[in-house]
CSV table of C-alpha atoms in Angstrom, one decimal:
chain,number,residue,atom,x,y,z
A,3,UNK,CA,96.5,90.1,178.6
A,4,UNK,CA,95.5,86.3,177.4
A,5,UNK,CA,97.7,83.7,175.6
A,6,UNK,CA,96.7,80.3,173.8
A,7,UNK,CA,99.0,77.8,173.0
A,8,UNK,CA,98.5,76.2,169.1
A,9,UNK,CA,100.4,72.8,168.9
A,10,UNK,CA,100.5,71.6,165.1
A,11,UNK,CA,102.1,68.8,163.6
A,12,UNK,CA,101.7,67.4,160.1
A,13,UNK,CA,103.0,64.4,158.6
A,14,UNK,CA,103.6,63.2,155.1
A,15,UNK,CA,105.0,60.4,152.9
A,16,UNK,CA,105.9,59.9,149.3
A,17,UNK,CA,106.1,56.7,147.3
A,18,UNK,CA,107.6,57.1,143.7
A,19,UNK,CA,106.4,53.8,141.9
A,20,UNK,CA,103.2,55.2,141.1
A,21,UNK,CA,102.9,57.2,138.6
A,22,UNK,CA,105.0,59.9,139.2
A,23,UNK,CA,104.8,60.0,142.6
A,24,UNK,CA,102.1,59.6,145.7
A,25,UNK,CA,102.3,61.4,148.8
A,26,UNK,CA,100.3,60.6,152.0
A,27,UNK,CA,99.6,63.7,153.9
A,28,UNK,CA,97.6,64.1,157.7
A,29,UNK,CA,97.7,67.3,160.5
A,30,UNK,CA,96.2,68.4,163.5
A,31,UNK,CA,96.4,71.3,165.3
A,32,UNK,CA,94.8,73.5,167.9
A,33,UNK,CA,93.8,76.8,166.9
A,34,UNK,CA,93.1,80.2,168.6
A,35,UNK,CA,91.2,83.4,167.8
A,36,UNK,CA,90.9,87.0,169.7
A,37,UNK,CA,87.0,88.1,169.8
A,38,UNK,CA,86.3,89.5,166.3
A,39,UNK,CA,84.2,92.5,167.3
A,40,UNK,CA,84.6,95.2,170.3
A,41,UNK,CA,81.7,94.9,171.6
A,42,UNK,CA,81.8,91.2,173.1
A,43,UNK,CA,84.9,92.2,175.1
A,44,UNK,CA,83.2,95.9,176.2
A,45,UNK,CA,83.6,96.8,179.9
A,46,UNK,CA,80.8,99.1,179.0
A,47,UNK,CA,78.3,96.9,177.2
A,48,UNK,CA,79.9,93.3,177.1
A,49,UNK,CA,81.6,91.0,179.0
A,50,UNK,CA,85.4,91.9,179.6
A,51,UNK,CA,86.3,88.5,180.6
A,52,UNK,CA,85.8,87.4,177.3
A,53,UNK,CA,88.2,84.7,176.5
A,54,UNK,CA,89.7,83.2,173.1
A,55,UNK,CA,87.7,81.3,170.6
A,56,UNK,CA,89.0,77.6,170.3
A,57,UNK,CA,89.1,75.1,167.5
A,58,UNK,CA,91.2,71.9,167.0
A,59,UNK,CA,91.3,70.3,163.5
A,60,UNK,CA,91.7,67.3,161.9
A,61,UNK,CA,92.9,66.7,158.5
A,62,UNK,CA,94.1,64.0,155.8
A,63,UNK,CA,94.6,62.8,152.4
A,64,UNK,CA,96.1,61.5,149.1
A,65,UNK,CA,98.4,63.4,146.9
A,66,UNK,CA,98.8,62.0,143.5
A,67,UNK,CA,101.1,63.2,140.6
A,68,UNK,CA,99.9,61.8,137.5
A,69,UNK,CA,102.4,63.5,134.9
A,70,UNK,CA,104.4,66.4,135.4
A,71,UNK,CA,101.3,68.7,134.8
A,72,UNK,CA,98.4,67.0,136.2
A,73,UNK,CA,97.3,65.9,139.8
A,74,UNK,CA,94.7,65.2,141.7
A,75,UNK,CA,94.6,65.3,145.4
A,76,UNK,CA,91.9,64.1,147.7
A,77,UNK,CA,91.7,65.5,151.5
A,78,UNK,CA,89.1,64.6,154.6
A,79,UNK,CA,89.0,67.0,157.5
A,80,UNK,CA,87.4,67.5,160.7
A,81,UNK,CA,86.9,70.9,163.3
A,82,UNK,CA,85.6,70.9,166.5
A,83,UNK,CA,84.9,74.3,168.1
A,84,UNK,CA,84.9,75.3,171.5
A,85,UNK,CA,84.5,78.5,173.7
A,86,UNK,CA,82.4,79.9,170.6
A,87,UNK,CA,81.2,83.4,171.8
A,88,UNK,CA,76.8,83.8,171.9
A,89,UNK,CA,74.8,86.3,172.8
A,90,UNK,CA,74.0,84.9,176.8
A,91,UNK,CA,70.9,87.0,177.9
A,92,UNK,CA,71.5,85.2,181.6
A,93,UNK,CA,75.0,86.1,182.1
A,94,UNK,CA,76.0,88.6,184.5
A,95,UNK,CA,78.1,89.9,187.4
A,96,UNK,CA,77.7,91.0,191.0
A,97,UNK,CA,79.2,94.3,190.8
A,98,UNK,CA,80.0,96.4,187.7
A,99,UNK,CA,80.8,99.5,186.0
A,100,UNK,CA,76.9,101.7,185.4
A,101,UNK,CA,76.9,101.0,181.4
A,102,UNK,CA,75.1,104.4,181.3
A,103,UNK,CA,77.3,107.0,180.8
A,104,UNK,CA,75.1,110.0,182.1
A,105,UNK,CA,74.4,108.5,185.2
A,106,UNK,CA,77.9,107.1,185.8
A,107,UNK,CA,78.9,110.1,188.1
A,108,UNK,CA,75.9,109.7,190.3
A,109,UNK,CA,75.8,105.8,190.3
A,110,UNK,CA,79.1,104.9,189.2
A,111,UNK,CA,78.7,101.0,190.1
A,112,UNK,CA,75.7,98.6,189.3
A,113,UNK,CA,74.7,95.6,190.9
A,114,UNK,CA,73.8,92.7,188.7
A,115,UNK,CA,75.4,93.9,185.7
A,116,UNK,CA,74.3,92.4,182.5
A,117,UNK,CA,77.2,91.1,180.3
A,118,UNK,CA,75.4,89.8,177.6
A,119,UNK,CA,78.0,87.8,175.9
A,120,UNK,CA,79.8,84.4,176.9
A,121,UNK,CA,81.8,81.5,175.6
A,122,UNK,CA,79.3,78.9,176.1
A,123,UNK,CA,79.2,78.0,172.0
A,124,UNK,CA,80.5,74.8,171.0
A,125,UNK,CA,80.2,73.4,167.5
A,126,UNK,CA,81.6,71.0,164.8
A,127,UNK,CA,82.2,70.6,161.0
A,128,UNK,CA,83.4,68.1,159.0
A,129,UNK,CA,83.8,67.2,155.2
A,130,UNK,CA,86.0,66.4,152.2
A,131,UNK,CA,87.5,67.9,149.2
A,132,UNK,CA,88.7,66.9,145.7
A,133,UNK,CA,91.3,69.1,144.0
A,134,UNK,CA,92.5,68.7,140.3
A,135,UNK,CA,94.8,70.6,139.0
A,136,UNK,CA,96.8,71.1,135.1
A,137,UNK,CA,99.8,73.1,135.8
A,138,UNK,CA,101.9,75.1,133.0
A,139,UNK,CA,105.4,75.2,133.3
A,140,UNK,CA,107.6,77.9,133.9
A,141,UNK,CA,107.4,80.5,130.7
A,142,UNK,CA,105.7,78.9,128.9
A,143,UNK,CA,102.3,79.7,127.0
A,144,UNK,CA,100.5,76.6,127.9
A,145,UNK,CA,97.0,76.7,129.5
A,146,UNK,CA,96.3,76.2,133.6
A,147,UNK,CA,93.8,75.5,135.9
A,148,UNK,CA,91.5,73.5,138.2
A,149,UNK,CA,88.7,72.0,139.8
A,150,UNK,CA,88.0,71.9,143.4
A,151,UNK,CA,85.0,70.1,144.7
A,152,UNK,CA,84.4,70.4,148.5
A,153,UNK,CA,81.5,68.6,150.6
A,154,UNK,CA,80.8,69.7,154.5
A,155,UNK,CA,78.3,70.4,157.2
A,156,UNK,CA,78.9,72.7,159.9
A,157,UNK,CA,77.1,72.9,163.3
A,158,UNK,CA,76.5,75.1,166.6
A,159,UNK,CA,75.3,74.7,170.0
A,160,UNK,CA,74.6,78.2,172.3
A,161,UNK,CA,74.5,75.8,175.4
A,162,UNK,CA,71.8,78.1,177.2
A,163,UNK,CA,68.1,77.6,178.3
A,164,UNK,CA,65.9,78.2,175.5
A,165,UNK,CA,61.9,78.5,176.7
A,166,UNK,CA,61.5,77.2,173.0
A,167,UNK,CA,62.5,73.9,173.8
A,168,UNK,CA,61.0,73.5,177.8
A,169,UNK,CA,57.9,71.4,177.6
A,170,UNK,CA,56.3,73.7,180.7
A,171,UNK,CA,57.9,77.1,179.5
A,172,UNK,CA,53.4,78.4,179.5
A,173,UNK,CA,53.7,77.5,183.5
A,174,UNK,CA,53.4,80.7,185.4
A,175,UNK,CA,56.9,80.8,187.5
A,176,UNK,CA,58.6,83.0,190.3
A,177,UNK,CA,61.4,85.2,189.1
A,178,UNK,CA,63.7,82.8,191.6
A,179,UNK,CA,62.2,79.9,189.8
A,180,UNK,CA,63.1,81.5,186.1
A,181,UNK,CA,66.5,82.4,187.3
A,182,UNK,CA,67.3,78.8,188.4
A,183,UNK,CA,65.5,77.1,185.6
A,184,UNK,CA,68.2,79.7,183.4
A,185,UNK,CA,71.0,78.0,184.8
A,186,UNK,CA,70.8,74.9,182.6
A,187,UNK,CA,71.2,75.2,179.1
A,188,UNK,CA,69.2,72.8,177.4
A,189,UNK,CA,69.6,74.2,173.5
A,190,UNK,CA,70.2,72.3,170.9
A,191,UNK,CA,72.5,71.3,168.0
A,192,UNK,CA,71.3,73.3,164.8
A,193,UNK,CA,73.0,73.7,161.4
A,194,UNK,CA,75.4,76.6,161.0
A,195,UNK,CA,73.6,80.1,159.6
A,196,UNK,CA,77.2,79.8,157.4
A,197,UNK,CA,77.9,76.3,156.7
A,198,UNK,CA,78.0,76.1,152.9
A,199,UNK,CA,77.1,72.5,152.2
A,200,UNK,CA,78.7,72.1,148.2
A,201,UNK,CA,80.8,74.3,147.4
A,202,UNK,CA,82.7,73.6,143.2
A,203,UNK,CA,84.9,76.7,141.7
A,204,UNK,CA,86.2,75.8,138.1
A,205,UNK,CA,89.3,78.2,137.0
A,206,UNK,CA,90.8,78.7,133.5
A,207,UNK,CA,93.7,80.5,132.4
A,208,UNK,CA,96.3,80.8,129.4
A,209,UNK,CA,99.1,82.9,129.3
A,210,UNK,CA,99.5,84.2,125.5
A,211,UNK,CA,102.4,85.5,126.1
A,212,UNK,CA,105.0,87.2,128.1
A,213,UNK,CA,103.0,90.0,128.8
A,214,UNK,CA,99.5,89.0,128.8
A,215,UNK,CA,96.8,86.2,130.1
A,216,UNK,CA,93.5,85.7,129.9
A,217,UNK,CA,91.3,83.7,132.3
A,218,UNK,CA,87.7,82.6,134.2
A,219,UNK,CA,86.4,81.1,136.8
A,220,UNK,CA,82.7,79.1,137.4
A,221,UNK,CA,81.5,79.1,140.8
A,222,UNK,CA,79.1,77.7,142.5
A,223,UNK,CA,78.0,76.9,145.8
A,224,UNK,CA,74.7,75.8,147.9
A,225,UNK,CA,72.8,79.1,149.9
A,226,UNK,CA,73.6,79.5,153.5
A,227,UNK,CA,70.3,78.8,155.6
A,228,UNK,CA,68.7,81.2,157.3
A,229,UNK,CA,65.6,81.9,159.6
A,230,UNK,CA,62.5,82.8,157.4
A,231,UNK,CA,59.8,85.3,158.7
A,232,UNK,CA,56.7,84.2,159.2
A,233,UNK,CA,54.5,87.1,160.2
A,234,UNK,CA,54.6,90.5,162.3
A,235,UNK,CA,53.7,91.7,166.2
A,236,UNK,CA,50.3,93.5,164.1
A,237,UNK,CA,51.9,97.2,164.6
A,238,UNK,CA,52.2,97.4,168.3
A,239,UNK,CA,54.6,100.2,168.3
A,240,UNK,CA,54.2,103.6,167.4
A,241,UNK,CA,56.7,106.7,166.8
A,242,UNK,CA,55.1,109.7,168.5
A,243,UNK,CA,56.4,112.1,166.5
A,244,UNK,CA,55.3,111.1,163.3
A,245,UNK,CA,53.1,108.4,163.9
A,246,UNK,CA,54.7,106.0,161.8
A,247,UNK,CA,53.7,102.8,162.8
A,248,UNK,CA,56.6,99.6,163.3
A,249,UNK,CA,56.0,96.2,162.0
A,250,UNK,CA,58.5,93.7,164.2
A,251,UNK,CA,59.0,90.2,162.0
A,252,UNK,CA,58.1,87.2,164.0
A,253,UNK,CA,59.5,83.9,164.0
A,254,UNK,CA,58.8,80.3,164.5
A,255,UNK,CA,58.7,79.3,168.2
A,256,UNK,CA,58.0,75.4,167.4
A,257,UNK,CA,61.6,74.1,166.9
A,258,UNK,CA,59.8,71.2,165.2
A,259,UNK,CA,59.0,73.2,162.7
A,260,UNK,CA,60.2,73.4,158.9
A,261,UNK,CA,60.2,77.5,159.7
A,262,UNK,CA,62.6,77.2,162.5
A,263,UNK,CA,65.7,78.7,163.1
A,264,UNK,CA,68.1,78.3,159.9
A,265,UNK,CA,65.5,76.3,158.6
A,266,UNK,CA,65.1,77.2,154.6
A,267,UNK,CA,68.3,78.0,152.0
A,268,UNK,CA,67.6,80.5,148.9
A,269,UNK,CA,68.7,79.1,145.2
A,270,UNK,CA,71.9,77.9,145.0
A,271,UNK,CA,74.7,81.0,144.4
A,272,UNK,CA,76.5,80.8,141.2
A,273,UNK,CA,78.4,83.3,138.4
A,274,UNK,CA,80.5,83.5,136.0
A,275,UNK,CA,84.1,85.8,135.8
A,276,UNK,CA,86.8,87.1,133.4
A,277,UNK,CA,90.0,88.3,134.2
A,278,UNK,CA,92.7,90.1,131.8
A,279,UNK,CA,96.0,90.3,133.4
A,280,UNK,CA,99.2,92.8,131.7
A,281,UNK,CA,103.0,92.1,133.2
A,282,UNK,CA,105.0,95.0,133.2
A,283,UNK,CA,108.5,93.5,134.3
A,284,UNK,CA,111.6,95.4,135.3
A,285,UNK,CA,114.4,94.9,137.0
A,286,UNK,CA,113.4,95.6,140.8
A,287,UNK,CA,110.2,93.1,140.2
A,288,UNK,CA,107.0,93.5,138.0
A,289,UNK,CA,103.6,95.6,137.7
A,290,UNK,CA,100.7,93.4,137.3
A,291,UNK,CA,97.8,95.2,136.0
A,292,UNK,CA,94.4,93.9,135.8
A,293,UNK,CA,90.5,93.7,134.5
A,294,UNK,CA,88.3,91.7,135.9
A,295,UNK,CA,84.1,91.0,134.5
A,296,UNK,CA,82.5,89.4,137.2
A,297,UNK,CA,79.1,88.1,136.4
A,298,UNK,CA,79.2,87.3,133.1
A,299,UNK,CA,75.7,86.4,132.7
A,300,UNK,CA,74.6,88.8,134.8
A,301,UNK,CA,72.3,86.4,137.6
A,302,UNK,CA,70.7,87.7,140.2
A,303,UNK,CA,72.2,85.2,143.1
A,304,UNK,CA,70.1,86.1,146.3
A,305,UNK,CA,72.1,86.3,149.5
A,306,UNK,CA,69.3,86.5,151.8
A,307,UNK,CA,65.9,88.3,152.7
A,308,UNK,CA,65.1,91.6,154.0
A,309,UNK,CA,62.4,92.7,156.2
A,310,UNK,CA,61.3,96.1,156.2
A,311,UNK,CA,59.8,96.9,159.5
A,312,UNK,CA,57.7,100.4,158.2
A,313,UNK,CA,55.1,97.3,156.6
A,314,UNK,CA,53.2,94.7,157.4
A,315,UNK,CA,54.3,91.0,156.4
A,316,UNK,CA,53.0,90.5,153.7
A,317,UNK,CA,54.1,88.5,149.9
A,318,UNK,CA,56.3,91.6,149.4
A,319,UNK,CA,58.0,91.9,152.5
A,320,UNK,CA,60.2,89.9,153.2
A,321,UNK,CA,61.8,90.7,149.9
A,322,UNK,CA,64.5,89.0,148.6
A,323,UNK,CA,68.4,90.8,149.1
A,324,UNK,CA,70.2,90.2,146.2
A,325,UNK,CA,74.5,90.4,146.1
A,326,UNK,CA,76.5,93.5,144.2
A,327,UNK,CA,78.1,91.8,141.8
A,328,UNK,CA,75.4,93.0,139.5
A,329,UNK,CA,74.6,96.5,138.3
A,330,UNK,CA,71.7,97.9,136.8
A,331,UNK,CA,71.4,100.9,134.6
A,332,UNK,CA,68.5,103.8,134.7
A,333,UNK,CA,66.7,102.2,131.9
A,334,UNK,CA,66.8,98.6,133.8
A,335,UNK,CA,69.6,96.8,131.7
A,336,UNK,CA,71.6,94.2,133.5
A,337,UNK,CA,75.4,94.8,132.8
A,338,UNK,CA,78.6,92.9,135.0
A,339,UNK,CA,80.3,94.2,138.0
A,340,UNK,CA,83.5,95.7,136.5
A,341,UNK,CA,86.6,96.0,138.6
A,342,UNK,CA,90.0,97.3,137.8
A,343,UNK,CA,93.2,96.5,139.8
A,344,UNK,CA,97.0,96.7,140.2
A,345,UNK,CA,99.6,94.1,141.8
A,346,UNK,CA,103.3,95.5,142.5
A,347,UNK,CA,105.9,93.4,143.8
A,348,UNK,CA,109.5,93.9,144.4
């Protein structure tokens, strides 16, 4: 039962003396998006007051047609983010439903109910992009494709107290005194744990003939940063069942540290793909059917690092979490990620 409101304009211009043609392009806009997973909006375990997530963007650029199959286009854009929803270990409500479910009939109604999710998050991004592009014309059996280059930083703010950044966060304080020093956020600005800093994709593709084309694609793009582990809680914990002892990772406290959160990147991510495309036209539409090799030369692009908690920190563990687009056979031979695929339209 919410509603947002998303003005957009954009505005362009074309002059025809150069080349064959330049168009001037610029929009704005305000944007808005429903919580993307239940359990921020739970009555049970969240925070049904939950409201939209807000962004308003700013874009603009250069359009030019250089001859009737190549262009090139140049854009700069801007986002600022607002009502971002955070994990809010402070928030809470005077009255609410008893998020246990067995003792709901006896004590249907809590007091100080934790909600545990707000929209305190702010953030901003901006960057640019540069797009050239060769088309083919229409049935012929000419060669297409492009280049897109695109340069940006993204950033977040929580906007809640954070003991790592209070200068007398080892003074010994009153539960009062915690609760009011909780009440002013005093985080700070960090980069993104998905901004995606250069990001280049370089597509090929020929059509041989009526029924068949063959193309690629290089990618590339910088590692999204992430929080590294720097040791373990030394095995506090214990399962009593089969005494298996747990191994919690522990991070960096110091947020003048290079370990701090979203502090490091892995290698940069970058492969290498094929696609074979068949047309089957008829008279209703076509049947598109389709191979595509992804991974040519089979690299291992690491997407992060995984901790496993049944062993202590050590050179092993973390160990690097690599992506699917790679499989390995019994006898350890690298071989592409194969997928198969059909396109119908009427």
């Amino acid at each position: 039962k919410q509603g947002a409101t998303g003005p957009r304009a954009i505005l362009s211009y074309k002059v025809n003396g150069i080349l064959k043609g330049t168009t001037f392009f610029g929009g704005a806009g305000d944007y808005a998006r429903f919580p993307y997973f239940d359990q921020a909006i739970s009555r049970e375990s969240g925070n049904p007051n939950i409201q939209f997530e807000k962004a308003r963007k700013y874009g603009g650029g250069i359009d030019q047609q250089i001859t009737d199959d190549w262009s090139v286009k140049g854009e700069l854009f801007k986002q600022e983010f607002t009502s971002q929803i955070v994990n809010d270990p402070y928030i809470s409500e005077p009255y609410g439903l008893n998020p246990d479910k067995f003792q709901r009939l006896q004590k249907p109604v809590v007091t100080n109910r934790a909600l545990n999710y707000s929209n305190s998050g702010t953030g901003w991004s901006h960057g640019y992009e540069i797009f050239i592009k060769k088309a083919n014309r229409p049935n012929s059996k000419d060669w297409f494709g492009w280049i897109s280059y695109t340069w940006s930083q993204s950033f977040r703010n929580n906007n809640i107290y954070n003991a790592d950044y209070d200068p007398h966060k080892n003074v010994l304080l009153s539960g009062d005194q915690q609760r009011l020093r909780a009440l002013y956020p005093n985080s700070r600005e960090l980069i993104f744990e998905y901004d995606i800093t250069q990001l280049l994709s370089v597509v090929y593709g020929w059509r041989l003939t009526e029924e068949y084309q063959i193309g690629g694609r290089w990618f590339y793009r910088t590692a999204t940063p992430y929080t590294p582990v720097i040791g373990d809680d030394g095995g506090q914990f214990k399962n009593p069942y089969n005494n298996q002892i747990y191994w919690n990772p522990r991070y960096s406290n110091n947020p003048y540290s290079t370990d701090y959160t979203n502090s490091r990147r892995q290698a940069p991510y970058h492969r290498f793909d094929i696609r074979i495309d068949k047309f089957l036209s008829y008279e209703w539409g076509y049947v598109n059917l389709y191979l595509e090799i992804i991974n040519m030369y089979v690299r291992k692009n690491i997407n992060g690092e995984n901790f496993s908690t049944t062993a202590p920190y050590s050179k092993r563990n973390p160990e690097p979490q690599n992506d699917f687009f790679t499989l390995q056979l019994p006898n350890g031979m690298l071989i592409p990620f194969f997928n198969v695929g059909m396109e119908v339209r009427f």
